[in-house]
XYZ file of C-alpha atoms in Angstrom:
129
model
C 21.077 -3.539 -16.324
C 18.662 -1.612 -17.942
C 15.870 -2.313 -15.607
C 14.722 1.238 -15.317
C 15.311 3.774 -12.561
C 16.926 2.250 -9.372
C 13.533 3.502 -7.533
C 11.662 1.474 -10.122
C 13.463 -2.082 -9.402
C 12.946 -1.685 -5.404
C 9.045 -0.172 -5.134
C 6.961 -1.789 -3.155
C 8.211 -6.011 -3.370
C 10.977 -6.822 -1.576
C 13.787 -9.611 -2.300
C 11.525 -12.064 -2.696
C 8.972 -10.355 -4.910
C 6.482 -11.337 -2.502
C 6.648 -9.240 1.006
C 4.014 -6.786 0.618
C 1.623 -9.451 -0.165
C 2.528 -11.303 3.019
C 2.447 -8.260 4.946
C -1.406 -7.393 4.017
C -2.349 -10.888 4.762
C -1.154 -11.098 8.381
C -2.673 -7.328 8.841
C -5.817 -8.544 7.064
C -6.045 -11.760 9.096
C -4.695 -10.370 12.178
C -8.288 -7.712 11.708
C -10.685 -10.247 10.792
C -9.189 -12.174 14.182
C -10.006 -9.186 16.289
C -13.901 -8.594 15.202
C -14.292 -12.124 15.741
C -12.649 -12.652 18.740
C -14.378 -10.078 20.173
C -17.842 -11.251 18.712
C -16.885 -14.763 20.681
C -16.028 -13.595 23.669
C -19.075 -11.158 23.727
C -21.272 -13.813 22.686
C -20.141 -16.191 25.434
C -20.013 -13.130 28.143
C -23.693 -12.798 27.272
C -25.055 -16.878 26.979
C -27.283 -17.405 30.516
C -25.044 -20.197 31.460
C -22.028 -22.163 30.511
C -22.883 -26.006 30.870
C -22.681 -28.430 27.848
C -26.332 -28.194 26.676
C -26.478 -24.052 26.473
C -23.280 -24.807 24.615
C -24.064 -26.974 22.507
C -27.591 -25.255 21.435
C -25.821 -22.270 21.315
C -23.594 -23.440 18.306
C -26.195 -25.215 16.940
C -27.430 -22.106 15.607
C -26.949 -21.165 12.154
C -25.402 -17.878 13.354
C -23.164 -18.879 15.614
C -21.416 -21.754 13.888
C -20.714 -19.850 10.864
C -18.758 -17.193 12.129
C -16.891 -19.682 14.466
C -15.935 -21.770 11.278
C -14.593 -18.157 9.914
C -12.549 -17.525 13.747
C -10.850 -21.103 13.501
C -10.274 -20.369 9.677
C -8.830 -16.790 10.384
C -6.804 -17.492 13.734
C -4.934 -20.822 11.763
C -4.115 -18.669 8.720
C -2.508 -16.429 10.938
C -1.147 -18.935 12.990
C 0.813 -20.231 9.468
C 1.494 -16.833 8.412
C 3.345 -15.707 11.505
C 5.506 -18.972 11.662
C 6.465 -19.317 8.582
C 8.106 -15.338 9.243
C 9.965 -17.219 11.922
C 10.909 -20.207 10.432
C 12.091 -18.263 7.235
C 13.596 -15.632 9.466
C 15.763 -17.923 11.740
C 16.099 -21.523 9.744
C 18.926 -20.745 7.222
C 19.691 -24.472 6.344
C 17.542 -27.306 4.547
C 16.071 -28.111 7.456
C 13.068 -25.143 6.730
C 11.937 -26.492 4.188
C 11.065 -29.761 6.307
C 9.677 -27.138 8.693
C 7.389 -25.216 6.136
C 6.109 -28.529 5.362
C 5.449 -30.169 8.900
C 3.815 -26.273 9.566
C 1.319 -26.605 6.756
C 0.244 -30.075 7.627
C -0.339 -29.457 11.099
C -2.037 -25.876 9.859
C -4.195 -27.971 8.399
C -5.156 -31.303 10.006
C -5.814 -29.092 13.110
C -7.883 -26.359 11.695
C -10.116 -29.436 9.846
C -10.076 -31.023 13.381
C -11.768 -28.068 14.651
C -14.329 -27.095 11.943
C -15.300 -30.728 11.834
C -15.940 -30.390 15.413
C -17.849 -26.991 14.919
C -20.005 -29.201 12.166
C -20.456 -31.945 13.990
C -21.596 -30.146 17.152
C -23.645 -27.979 15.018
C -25.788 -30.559 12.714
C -26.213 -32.767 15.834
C -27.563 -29.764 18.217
C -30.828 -30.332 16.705
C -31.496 -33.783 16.061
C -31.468 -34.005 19.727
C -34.128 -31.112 20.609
């Protein structure tokens, strides 16, 4: 063995020498979601109307669509992070692996989707002032 204490070859990682660092991402993720959630749903509370062109001027702005990009970014981090726990936890055959890799594509082509439509809403807001 000779590894050290038995204290010494448990602290702190977990069977997969990887769990704490999980852990702190879906708390830090899981934070970052909850300021900005509750910066959108403030900001929207207070717009003076909800039609398509307050809307759309209203994420035309600089500081809006940047911390929107950042929500969408946060929320399908998250998203990954908490599925994978339940795709690892409860997919004991091959199949995960087919799983972990249909998760991250879809992770991804939907969180472009929506930052493209963020961008797109936001560098067109103006050209049509």
């Amino acid at each position: 063995m000779g590894n050290g204490t038995s204290i010494g070859r448990v602290r702190g990682l977990g069977s997969a020498k990887e769990g704490a660092h999980h852990w702190w991402h879906q708390r830090l993720s899981a934070g970052s979601n909850l300021i900005l959630m509750l910066w959108f749903v403030l900001s929207i509370a207070l717009l003076p109307a909800h039609d398509f062109e307050t809307i759309r001027h209203w994420i035309g702005q600089t500081q809006v669509a940047v911390p929107l990009i950042l929500l969408v970014a946060s929320t399908f981090y998250h998203f990954r992070l908490g599925l994978q726990v339940v795709i690892e936890d409860y997919q004991h055959d091959e199949t995960h692996i087919v799983l972990m890799v249909v998760l991250n594509f879809f992770t991804l082509a939907a969180g472009t989707t929506a930052i493209y439509a963020i961008l797109k809403i936001a560098f067109s807001a103006g050209a049509a002032l």
